[in-house]
PDB file of C-alpha atoms in Angstrom:
ATOM      1  CA  MET A   1      -0.073  -6.589 -26.394  1.00 93.00           C
ATOM      2  CA  ARG A   2      -1.239  -4.178 -23.707  1.00 97.00           C
ATOM      3  CA  PHE A   3       0.933  -3.654 -20.634  1.00 98.00           C
ATOM      4  CA  LEU A   4       0.032  -2.684 -17.078  1.00 98.00           C
ATOM      5  CA  VAL A   5       2.820  -1.336 -14.877  1.00 98.00           C
ATOM      6  CA  PHE A   6       2.309  -1.025 -11.144  1.00 98.00           C
ATOM      7  CA  GLY A   7       4.257   1.711  -9.390  1.00 96.00           C
ATOM      8  CA  ALA A   8       4.700   3.648 -12.621  1.00 96.00           C
ATOM      9  CA  ALA A   9       5.229   6.881 -10.680  1.00 94.00           C
ATOM     10  CA  GLY A  10       8.199   5.397  -8.794  1.00 94.00           C
ATOM     11  CA  ALA A  11      11.809   4.877  -9.778  1.00 94.00           C
ATOM     12  CA  GLN A  12      11.548   1.145 -10.504  1.00 96.00           C
ATOM     13  CA  GLY A  13       8.086   0.985 -12.050  1.00 97.00           C
ATOM     14  CA  GLY A  14       8.736   4.240 -13.861  1.00 97.00           C
ATOM     15  CA  ALA A  15      11.839   2.778 -15.504  1.00 97.00           C
ATOM     16  CA  VAL A  16       9.784  -0.179 -16.745  1.00 98.00           C
ATOM     17  CA  ALA A  17       6.917   1.982 -18.012  1.00 98.00           C
ATOM     18  CA  ARG A  18       9.336   4.330 -19.755  1.00 97.00           C
ATOM     19  CA  ARG A  19      11.154   1.493 -21.506  1.00 97.00           C
ATOM     20  CA  LEU A  20       7.892  -0.061 -22.686  1.00 98.00           C
ATOM     21  CA  ALA A  21       6.561   3.258 -23.986  1.00 97.00           C
ATOM     22  CA  GLU A  22       9.830   4.029 -25.749  1.00 96.00           C
ATOM     23  CA  SER A  23       9.598   0.607 -27.400  1.00 95.00           C
ATOM     24  CA  GLY A  24       6.218   1.532 -28.859  1.00 96.00           C
ATOM     25  CA  TYR A  25       3.976  -0.570 -26.629  1.00 97.00           C
ATOM     26  CA  GLU A  26       0.600   0.475 -25.234  1.00 97.00           C
ATOM     27  CA  VAL A  27       1.214   1.034 -21.525  1.00 98.00           C
ATOM     28  CA  ARG A  28      -1.126   1.705 -18.606  1.00 98.00           C
ATOM     29  CA  GLY A  29       0.516   2.984 -15.431  1.00 98.00           C
ATOM     30  CA  PHE A  30      -1.092   2.159 -12.078  1.00 97.00           C
ATOM     31  CA  THR A  31      -0.290   4.877  -9.528  1.00 95.00           C
ATOM     32  CA  ARG A  32      -1.832   6.618  -6.541  1.00 93.00           C
ATOM     33  CA  THR A  33      -0.896  10.056  -7.886  1.00 90.00           C
ATOM     34  CA  GLY A  34      -1.682   9.753 -11.585  1.00 87.00           C
ATOM     35  CA  LYS A  35       1.870  10.802 -12.464  1.00 91.00           C
ATOM     36  CA  VAL A  36       3.415   8.587 -15.136  1.00 95.00           C
ATOM     37  CA  PRO A  37       6.227   8.838 -17.708  1.00 94.00           C
ATOM     38  CA  GLU A  38       5.534  10.361 -21.092  1.00 95.00           C
ATOM     39  CA  GLY A  39       3.611   8.065 -23.397  1.00 96.00           C
ATOM     40  CA  VAL A  40       2.004   6.112 -20.543  1.00 97.00           C
ATOM     41  CA  THR A  41      -1.733   6.217 -19.790  1.00 97.00           C
ATOM     42  CA  PRO A  42      -2.331   6.850 -16.078  1.00 97.00           C
ATOM     43  CA  PHE A  43      -4.682   4.731 -14.012  1.00 97.00           C
ATOM     44  CA  ARG A  44      -5.181   6.002 -10.480  1.00 97.00           C
ATOM     45  CA  GLY A  45      -5.672   3.453  -7.767  1.00 96.00           C
ATOM     46  CA  ASP A  46      -4.434   1.833  -4.599  1.00 96.00           C
ATOM     47  CA  LEU A  47      -3.167  -1.731  -4.363  1.00 97.00           C
ATOM     48  CA  GLY A  48      -5.370  -2.209  -1.321  1.00 97.00           C
ATOM     49  CA  ASP A  49      -8.506  -1.551  -3.398  1.00 98.00           C
ATOM     50  CA  ALA A  50      -9.357  -4.877  -5.048  1.00 98.00           C
ATOM     51  CA  GLY A  51     -11.934  -3.283  -7.340  1.00 98.00           C
ATOM     52  CA  ARG A  52      -9.517  -0.717  -8.742  1.00 98.00           C
ATOM     53  CA  VAL A  53      -6.800  -3.310  -9.198  1.00 98.00           C
ATOM     54  CA  LYS A  54      -9.182  -5.560 -11.102  1.00 98.00           C
ATOM     55  CA  ALA A  55     -10.352  -2.639 -13.242  1.00 98.00           C
ATOM     56  CA  ALA A  56      -6.752  -1.736 -14.051  1.00 98.00           C
ATOM     57  CA  PHE A  57      -6.227  -5.208 -15.524  1.00 98.00           C
ATOM     58  CA  THR A  58      -9.144  -4.872 -17.964  1.00 98.00           C
ATOM     59  CA  GLY A  59      -7.892  -5.653 -21.460  1.00 97.00           C
ATOM     60  CA  VAL A  60      -4.317  -6.163 -20.250  1.00 98.00           C
ATOM     61  CA  THR A  61      -2.160  -9.001 -21.590  1.00 98.00           C
ATOM     62  CA  HIS A  62       1.109  -8.397 -19.684  1.00 98.00           C
ATOM     63  CA  ALA A  63       1.822  -6.858 -16.279  1.00 98.00           C
ATOM     64  CA  SER A  64       4.849  -5.638 -14.327  1.00 98.00           C
ATOM     65  CA  VAL A  65       4.441  -5.531 -10.550  1.00 98.00           C
ATOM     66  CA  VAL A  66       6.601  -3.966  -7.852  1.00 97.00           C
ATOM     67  CA  LEU A  67       5.175  -3.380  -4.401  1.00 97.00           C
ATOM     68  CA  PRO A  68       5.469  -0.086  -2.519  1.00 95.00           C
ATOM     69  CA  LEU A  69       7.697   0.257   0.548  1.00 95.00           C
ATOM     70  CA  VAL A  70       5.149  -1.449   2.765  1.00 96.00           C
ATOM     71  CA  PHE A  71       6.327  -4.299   4.970  1.00 97.00           C
ATOM     72  CA  GLU A  72       3.327  -5.271   7.116  1.00 97.00           C
ATOM     73  CA  ALA A  73       2.672  -8.925   6.314  1.00 97.00           C
ATOM     74  CA  GLU A  74      -1.128  -8.593   6.140  1.00 98.00           C
ATOM     75  CA  LYS A  75      -1.006  -5.590   3.810  1.00 98.00           C
ATOM     76  CA  VAL A  76       1.504  -7.214   1.486  1.00 98.00           C
ATOM     77  CA  ALA A  77      -0.595 -10.388   1.407  1.00 98.00           C
ATOM     78  CA  ALA A  78      -3.686  -8.352   0.526  1.00 98.00           C
ATOM     79  CA  PHE A  79      -1.853  -6.444  -2.211  1.00 98.00           C
ATOM     80  CA  THR A  80      -0.595  -9.707  -3.675  1.00 98.00           C
ATOM     81  CA  CYS A  81      -4.042 -11.318  -3.552  1.00 98.00           C
ATOM     82  CA  ASN A  82      -5.567  -8.340  -5.369  1.00 98.00           C
ATOM     83  CA  VAL A  83      -2.939  -8.578  -8.107  1.00 98.00           C
ATOM     84  CA  ILE A  84      -3.487 -12.321  -8.493  1.00 98.00           C
ATOM     85  CA  GLU A  85      -7.263 -11.965  -8.748  1.00 98.00           C
ATOM     86  CA  GLY A  86      -7.028  -9.088 -11.214  1.00 98.00           C
ATOM     87  CA  ALA A  87      -4.494 -10.860 -13.403  1.00 98.00           C
ATOM     88  CA  ARG A  88      -6.480 -14.093 -13.326  1.00 98.00           C
ATOM     89  CA  ALA A  89      -9.700 -12.333 -14.335  1.00 97.00           C
ATOM     90  CA  ALA A  90      -7.937 -10.649 -17.250  1.00 98.00           C
ATOM     91  CA  GLY A  91      -6.208 -13.840 -18.378  1.00 98.00           C
ATOM     92  CA  VAL A  92      -2.786 -12.202 -18.500  1.00 98.00           C
ATOM     93  CA  ARG A  93      -0.209 -13.988 -20.618  1.00 98.00           C
ATOM     94  CA  ARG A  94       2.809 -12.898 -18.541  1.00 98.00           C
ATOM     95  CA  LEU A  95       3.281 -11.223 -15.159  1.00 98.00           C
ATOM     96  CA  VAL A  96       6.724 -10.109 -13.991  1.00 98.00           C
ATOM     97  CA  PHE A  97       7.061  -9.593 -10.251  1.00 98.00           C
ATOM     98  CA  ASN A  98      10.001  -7.461  -9.127  1.00 98.00           C
ATOM     99  CA  THR A  99      10.867  -8.371  -5.544  1.00 97.00           C
ATOM    100  CA  GLY A 100      12.649  -5.018  -5.082  1.00 96.00           C
ATOM    101  CA  ASN A 101      15.701  -6.775  -3.639  1.00 94.00           C
ATOM    102  CA  ARG A 102      17.747  -9.951  -3.917  1.00 96.00           C
ATOM    103  CA  LEU A 103      15.945 -12.348  -1.610  1.00 96.00           C
ATOM    104  CA  PRO A 104      18.024 -14.607   0.654  1.00 93.00           C
ATOM    105  CA  ASP A 105      17.176 -18.286   0.938  1.00 90.00           C
ATOM    106  CA  GLY A 106      14.964 -19.092   3.932  1.00 91.00           C
ATOM    107  CA  GLU A 107      13.268 -16.927   6.539  1.00 93.00           C
ATOM    108  CA  THR A 108      15.371 -14.110   7.960  1.00 96.00           C
ATOM    109  CA  GLY A 109      13.115 -12.289  10.427  1.00 96.00           C
ATOM    110  CA  VAL A 110      13.541  -9.197   8.226  1.00 97.00           C
ATOM    111  CA  ALA A 111      10.146  -8.030   6.995  1.00 97.00           C
ATOM    112  CA  ALA A 112      11.455  -6.490   3.768  1.00 97.00           C
ATOM    113  CA  PHE A 113      12.753  -9.919   2.759  1.00 97.00           C
ATOM    114  CA  ASP A 114      10.157 -12.229   4.272  1.00 97.00           C
ATOM    115  CA  THR A 115       7.044 -10.403   3.015  1.00 98.00           C
ATOM    116  CA  ARG A 116       8.399 -10.459  -0.537  1.00 98.00           C
ATOM    117  CA  ARG A 117       9.213 -14.146  -0.226  1.00 97.00           C
ATOM    118  CA  ALA A 118       5.610 -14.768   0.806  1.00 97.00           C
ATOM    119  CA  ALA A 119       4.398 -12.744  -2.181  1.00 98.00           C
ATOM    120  CA  VAL A 120       6.593 -14.777  -4.516  1.00 98.00           C
ATOM    121  CA  ARG A 121       5.216 -17.998  -3.074  1.00 97.00           C
ATOM    122  CA  ALA A 122       1.606 -16.859  -3.534  1.00 98.00           C
ATOM    123  CA  LEU A 123       2.195 -15.719  -7.101  1.00 98.00           C
ATOM    124  CA  ARG A 124       3.989 -18.904  -8.121  1.00 97.00           C
ATOM    125  CA  GLU A 125       1.255 -21.046  -6.554  1.00 97.00           C
ATOM    126  CA  SER A 126      -1.507 -19.051  -8.289  1.00 97.00           C
ATOM    127  CA  GLY A 127      -1.152 -20.783 -11.630  1.00 96.00           C
ATOM    128  CA  LEU A 128      -0.396 -17.496 -13.377  1.00 98.00           C
ATOM    129  CA  PRO A 129       2.459 -17.311 -15.927  1.00 98.00           C
ATOM    130  CA  VAL A 130       4.817 -15.504 -13.552  1.00 98.00           C
ATOM    131  CA  VAL A 131       8.453 -14.487 -13.883  1.00 98.00           C
ATOM    132  CA  VAL A 132      10.116 -13.450 -10.622  1.00 98.00           C
ATOM    133  CA  LEU A 133      12.785 -10.781 -11.046  1.00 98.00           C
ATOM    134  CA  ARG A 134      15.160 -10.400  -8.085  1.00 97.00           C
ATOM    135  CA  PRO A 135      17.340  -7.305  -8.560  1.00 97.00           C
ATOM    136  CA  ALA A 136      20.659  -6.610  -6.926  1.00 96.00           C
ATOM    137  CA  LEU A 137      21.284  -3.130  -5.513  1.00 97.00           C
ATOM    138  CA  TYR A 138      20.600  -0.095  -7.671  1.00 97.00           C
ATOM    139  CA  LEU A 139      23.288   2.317  -8.804  1.00 97.00           C
ATOM    140  CA  GLU A 140      20.840   5.179  -8.242  1.00 95.00           C
ATOM    141  CA  ASN A 141      21.082   4.445  -4.502  1.00 94.00           C
ATOM    142  CA  LEU A 142      24.510   6.037  -4.698  1.00 93.00           C
ATOM    143  CA  LEU A 143      22.939   9.421  -5.516  1.00 90.00           C
ATOM    144  CA  ALA A 144      21.474   9.700  -2.021  1.00 86.00           C
ATOM    145  CA  PRO A 145      22.857  12.603   0.032  1.00 81.00           C
ATOM    146  CA  GLY A 146      26.097  11.804   1.785  1.00 83.00           C
ATOM    147  CA  VAL A 147      27.083   8.779  -0.316  1.00 89.00           C
ATOM    148  CA  LEU A 148      29.341  10.194  -3.016  1.00 88.00           C
ATOM    149  CA  GLY A 149      32.156  12.560  -2.113  1.00 78.00           C
ATOM    150  CA  SER A 150      33.884  14.737  -4.705  1.00 57.00           C
ATOM    151  CA  PRO A 151      35.953  12.661  -7.145  1.00 55.00           C
ATOM    152  CA  LEU A 152      39.631  12.396  -6.383  1.00 38.00           C
ATOM    153  CA  PRO A 153      41.615  14.520  -8.880  1.00 41.00           C
ATOM    154  CA  GLY A 154      42.778  12.573 -11.894  1.00 40.00           C
ATOM    155  CA  ASN A 155      41.184   9.288 -10.817  1.00 38.00           C
ATOM    156  CA  HIS A 156      37.766   9.535 -12.464  1.00 36.00           C
ATOM    157  CA  PRO A 157      37.430   8.200 -16.001  1.00 35.00           C
ATOM    158  CA  GLY A 158      37.674  11.141 -18.365  1.00 30.00           C
ATOM    159  CA  ASP A 159      38.397  14.551 -16.895  1.00 27.00           C
ATOM    160  CA  GLY A 160      38.381  13.698 -13.182  1.00 26.00           C
ATOM    161  CA  VAL A 161      34.920  15.137 -12.423  1.00 28.00           C
ATOM    162  CA  LEU A 162      31.415  13.779 -12.609  1.00 29.00           C
ATOM    163  CA  GLY A 163      29.403  14.987 -15.558  1.00 29.00           C
ATOM    164  CA  SER A 164      26.562  16.381 -13.436  1.00 33.00           C
ATOM    165  CA  PRO A 165      26.320  17.892  -9.955  1.00 37.00           C
ATOM    166  CA  LEU A 166      26.413  15.555  -6.995  1.00 42.00           C
ATOM    167  CA  PRO A 167      23.502  15.579  -4.549  1.00 45.00           C
ATOM    168  CA  GLU A 168      23.336  18.443  -2.097  1.00 45.00           C
ATOM    169  CA  ASN A 169      25.226  18.030   1.205  1.00 42.00           C
ATOM    170  CA  HIS A 170      27.587  15.390  -0.215  1.00 47.00           C
ATOM    171  CA  PRO A 171      30.706  15.149   1.949  1.00 50.00           C
ATOM    172  CA  GLY A 172      33.139  16.317  -0.747  1.00 60.00           C
ATOM    173  CA  ASP A 173      36.063  14.412   0.757  1.00 78.00           C
ATOM    174  CA  GLY A 174      36.858  11.817  -1.883  1.00 89.00           C
ATOM    175  CA  VAL A 175      34.997   8.985  -0.145  1.00 93.00           C
ATOM    176  CA  LEU A 176      32.101   6.784  -1.258  1.00 95.00           C
ATOM    177  CA  ARG A 177      30.144   5.725   1.818  1.00 95.00           C
ATOM    178  CA  TYR A 178      27.635   2.887   1.753  1.00 96.00           C
ATOM    179  CA  PRO A 179      26.369   0.458   4.445  1.00 97.00           C
ATOM    180  CA  LEU A 180      27.849  -2.699   2.910  1.00 97.00           C
ATOM    181  CA  PRO A 181      30.974  -4.661   3.866  1.00 97.00           C
ATOM    182  CA  ALA A 182      33.877  -3.554   1.690  1.00 97.00           C
ATOM    183  CA  ASP A 183      34.615  -7.095   0.502  1.00 97.00           C
ATOM    184  CA  LEU A 184      31.040  -7.992  -0.512  1.00 98.00           C
ATOM    185  CA  PRO A 185      30.786  -8.206  -4.323  1.00 98.00           C
ATOM    186  CA  VAL A 186      27.663  -6.630  -5.822  1.00 98.00           C
ATOM    187  CA  ALA A 187      26.449  -6.645  -9.424  1.00 98.00           C
ATOM    188  CA  TRP A 188      25.097  -3.086  -9.254  1.00 98.00           C
ATOM    189  CA  LEU A 189      22.187  -2.440 -11.619  1.00 97.00           C
ATOM    190  CA  GLY A 190      20.901   0.868 -12.989  1.00 96.00           C
ATOM    191  CA  HIS A 191      17.192   1.614 -13.236  1.00 97.00           C
ATOM    192  CA  ALA A 192      17.475   1.747 -17.019  1.00 96.00           C
ATOM    193  CA  GLY A 193      18.921  -1.769 -16.936  1.00 97.00           C
ATOM    194  CA  LEU A 194      16.072  -2.893 -14.708  1.00 98.00           C
ATOM    195  CA  GLY A 195      13.587  -1.500 -17.224  1.00 98.00           C
ATOM    196  CA  ALA A 196      15.255  -3.317 -20.100  1.00 97.00           C
ATOM    197  CA  LEU A 197      15.486  -6.621 -18.187  1.00 98.00           C
ATOM    198  CA  THR A 198      11.820  -6.381 -17.168  1.00 98.00           C
ATOM    199  CA  VAL A 199      10.712  -5.818 -20.753  1.00 98.00           C
ATOM    200  CA  ALA A 200      12.804  -8.807 -21.818  1.00 98.00           C
ATOM    201  CA  ALA A 201      11.208 -10.909 -19.062  1.00 98.00           C
ATOM    202  CA  LEU A 202       7.747  -9.748 -20.124  1.00 98.00           C
ATOM    203  CA  THR A 203       8.207 -10.523 -23.801  1.00 97.00           C
ATOM    204  CA  GLY A 204      10.830 -13.281 -23.999  1.00 96.00           C
ATOM    205  CA  ASP A 205       9.925 -16.841 -24.931  1.00 94.00           C
ATOM    206  CA  GLY A 206      10.077 -19.693 -22.453  1.00 94.00           C
ATOM    207  CA  LEU A 207      10.503 -17.609 -19.288  1.00 96.00           C
ATOM    208  CA  ALA A 208       7.167 -18.181 -17.543  1.00 96.00           C
ATOM    209  CA  GLY A 209       7.697 -19.886 -14.198  1.00 96.00           C
ATOM    210  CA  SER A 210      11.331 -18.811 -13.913  1.00 97.00           C
ATOM    211  CA  VAL A 211      13.192 -16.843 -11.255  1.00 96.00           C
ATOM    212  CA  VAL A 212      15.694 -14.365 -12.688  1.00 97.00           C
ATOM    213  CA  ASP A 213      18.407 -12.697 -10.631  1.00 96.00           C
ATOM    214  CA  ALA A 214      18.798  -9.247 -12.177  1.00 96.00           C
ATOM    215  CA  GLY A 215      22.191  -7.647 -11.835  1.00 96.00           C
ATOM    216  CA  GLY A 216      24.848  -5.765 -13.726  1.00 96.00           C
ATOM    217  CA  PRO A 217      27.436  -7.467 -15.953  1.00 96.00           C
ATOM    218  CA  ALA A 218      29.886  -8.159 -13.100  1.00 96.00           C
ATOM    219  CA  ALA A 219      30.010  -8.015  -9.310  1.00 97.00           C
ATOM    220  CA  VAL A 220      32.423  -5.507  -7.747  1.00 98.00           C
ATOM    221  CA  THR A 221      33.581  -4.939  -4.183  1.00 98.00           C
ATOM    222  CA  GLY A 222      33.199  -1.635  -2.376  1.00 98.00           C
ATOM    223  CA  PRO A 223      36.694  -0.380  -3.275  1.00 97.00           C
ATOM    224  CA  GLU A 224      36.181  -1.401  -6.915  1.00 97.00           C
ATOM    225  CA  LEU A 225      32.874   0.448  -6.987  1.00 97.00           C
ATOM    226  CA  ALA A 226      34.407   3.563  -5.445  1.00 96.00           C
ATOM    227  CA  ALA A 227      37.239   3.485  -7.976  1.00 95.00           C
ATOM    228  CA  ALA A 228      34.690   3.860 -10.788  1.00 94.00           C
ATOM    229  CA  PHE A 229      33.955   7.305  -9.336  1.00 92.00           C
ATOM    230  CA  GLY A 230      37.553   8.175  -8.545  1.00 92.00           C
ATOM    231  CA  LEU A 231      36.883   7.721  -4.846  1.00 93.00           C
ATOM    232  CA  ARG A 232      37.931   5.463  -1.996  1.00 94.00           C
ATOM    233  CA  TYR A 233      35.432   3.277  -0.147  1.00 97.00           C
ATOM    234  CA  GLU A 234      34.260   3.522   3.435  1.00 96.00           C
ATOM    235  CA  GLU A 235      31.665   1.264   5.026  1.00 96.00           C
ATOM    236  CA  GLN A 236      28.921   3.492   6.402  1.00 95.00           C
ATOM    237  CA  ASP A 237      27.430   2.833   9.811  1.00 95.00           C
ATOM    238  CA  VAL A 238      23.905   1.492   9.250  1.00 95.00           C
ATOM    239  CA  ALA A 239      22.521   3.764  11.967  1.00 95.00           C
ATOM    240  CA  VAL A 240      23.833   6.802  10.072  1.00 92.00           C
ATOM    241  CA  PHE A 241      22.336   5.455   6.852  1.00 92.00           C
ATOM    242  CA  GLU A 242      19.010   4.855   8.595  1.00 93.00           C
ATOM    243  CA  ALA A 243      18.881   8.376  10.015  1.00 92.00           C
ATOM    244  CA  GLY A 244      19.420   9.909   6.593  1.00 90.00           C
ATOM    245  CA  LEU A 245      16.863   7.642   4.949  1.00 91.00           C
ATOM    246  CA  ALA A 246      14.290   8.453   7.629  1.00 92.00           C
ATOM    247  CA  ARG A 247      14.246  12.070   6.513  1.00 90.00           C
ATOM    248  CA  ALA A 248      13.141  10.936   3.055  1.00 88.00           C
ATOM    249  CA  VAL A 249      10.768   8.009   3.713  1.00 91.00           C
ATOM    250  CA  GLY A 250       9.901   8.198   7.418  1.00 94.00           C
ATOM    251  CA  ALA A 251      11.325   6.438  10.446  1.00 96.00           C
ATOM    252  CA  ALA A 252       9.296   3.215  10.203  1.00 95.00           C
ATOM    253  CA  THR A 253      10.165   2.497   6.568  1.00 95.00           C
ATOM    254  CA  ALA A 254      13.793   3.499   7.097  1.00 95.00           C
ATOM    255  CA  ALA A 255      14.072   1.075   9.994  1.00 96.00           C
ATOM    256  CA  GLU A 256      12.834  -1.830   7.862  1.00 97.00           C
ATOM    257  CA  VAL A 257      15.204  -0.988   5.016  1.00 96.00           C
ATOM    258  CA  ALA A 258      18.103  -0.594   7.454  1.00 96.00           C
ATOM    259  CA  ALA A 259      17.302  -4.038   8.838  1.00 97.00           C
ATOM    260  CA  THR A 260      18.125  -5.528   5.443  1.00 97.00           C
ATOM    261  CA  TYR A 261      21.596  -3.973   5.539  1.00 97.00           C
ATOM    262  CA  ARG A 262      22.190  -5.220   9.077  1.00 98.00           C
ATOM    263  CA  TRP A 263      21.251  -8.719   7.962  1.00 97.00           C
ATOM    264  CA  ILE A 264      23.518  -8.450   4.914  1.00 97.00           C
ATOM    265  CA  ALA A 265      26.470  -7.386   7.073  1.00 96.00           C
ATOM    266  CA  SER A 266      26.003 -10.292   9.465  1.00 95.00           C
ATOM    267  CA  ALA A 267      24.644 -13.151   7.382  1.00 95.00           C
ATOM    268  CA  ALA A 268      24.760 -12.553   3.621  1.00 95.00           C
ATOM    269  CA  PRO A 269      26.501 -15.242   1.531  1.00 95.00           C
ATOM    270  CA  ALA A 270      29.271 -13.937  -0.684  1.00 94.00           C
ATOM    271  CA  ASP A 271      27.269 -14.612  -3.861  1.00 95.00           C
ATOM    272  CA  LEU A 272      23.994 -12.988  -2.769  1.00 96.00           C
ATOM    273  CA  PHE A 273      24.328 -10.035  -5.166  1.00 97.00           C
ATOM    274  CA  GLY A 274      25.982 -11.768  -8.099  1.00 96.00           C
ATOM    275  CA  PRO A 275      25.107 -11.049 -11.734  1.00 96.00           C
ATOM    276  CA  GLY A 276      22.268 -12.896 -13.412  1.00 94.00           C
ATOM    277  CA  PRO A 277      21.328 -13.717 -17.004  1.00 94.00           C
ATOM    278  CA  SER A 278      21.419 -10.734 -19.336  1.00 94.00           C
ATOM    279  CA  LEU A 279      18.294 -11.838 -21.298  1.00 96.00           C
ATOM    280  CA  GLY A 280      19.915 -10.305 -24.351  1.00 95.00           C
ATOM    281  CA  VAL A 281      20.187  -6.884 -22.703  1.00 95.00           C
ATOM    282  CA  THR A 282      23.407  -4.827 -22.658  1.00 95.00           C
ATOM    283  CA  LEU A 283      23.907  -3.658 -19.071  1.00 96.00           C
ATOM    284  CA  MET A 284      26.116  -0.817 -17.860  1.00 95.00           C
ATOM    285  CA  THR A 285      29.083  -1.282 -15.564  1.00 95.00           C
ATOM    286  CA  PRO A 286      29.422   1.140 -12.618  1.00 95.00           C
ATOM    287  CA  ALA A 287      32.213   2.935 -14.475  1.00 94.00           C
ATOM    288  CA  ALA A 288      30.063   3.426 -17.581  1.00 95.00           C
ATOM    289  CA  TRP A 289      27.135   4.542 -15.444  1.00 94.00           C
ATOM    290  CA  ALA A 290      29.336   7.035 -13.565  1.00 91.00           C
ATOM    291  CA  ALA A 291      30.733   8.412 -16.799  1.00 90.00           C
ATOM    292  CA  ALA A 292      27.206   8.961 -18.124  1.00 89.00           C
ATOM    293  CA  LEU A 293      26.064  11.050 -15.143  1.00 83.00           C
TER     294      LEU A 293
END
């Protein structure tokens, strides 16, 4: 088997490429920068370049696809078409598409959701052996500046402190701030868990054509999540979240991501971010993930 991983320089694709390489597979990483995890062969290209995408699929039997933070419908459609044509030409035996988020049912008017739903539809109608992986929220999101405050003394598992430094300019006031309703349960998933689930979806029997909700072993509310870090929970204003994100990814992308959180706060069903099948993978709870930092 030869694997192609799109977005191998990013957090999600990188986790998949790393897990495959560590498992001894031959892995080609498609990136714009050429930066890939150790043990992965880089292939530089852009998803908008049909020729490079097709070339990347040469000799490939299995592919993992996650799209970049692009939400223009025409661009996403073009990216998806290029992947379909490349995979079809190569005769891939399994393609796992990571939607990057847990997609709601039906149109929402939120581009980050609706463009991925359109991509899923195109891939499933292509005739390719596709597995759609729909992750819940990532634990690594909590490492963004301003999310985690200093642990409350005596409340963190172990010695009451995190095992590694918190991000710079964290508030240090014993509060975990995130733009989700406090009572919304979420099966938080670490990137390492995503990598393991993707490999299982790529290699497991009888999964082609399925849609897999990827999440941690159990869904927890905001206060339960905060308690894993020895903190209390506070729902963050989405506008504050958006402003901080804009400094990292730009105003336009931050606005689209923030729109997903506004939709979640107003319209998300209680089970949107529930756990999914483990596919034989042992997944970390937030408490275990926090203790391992």
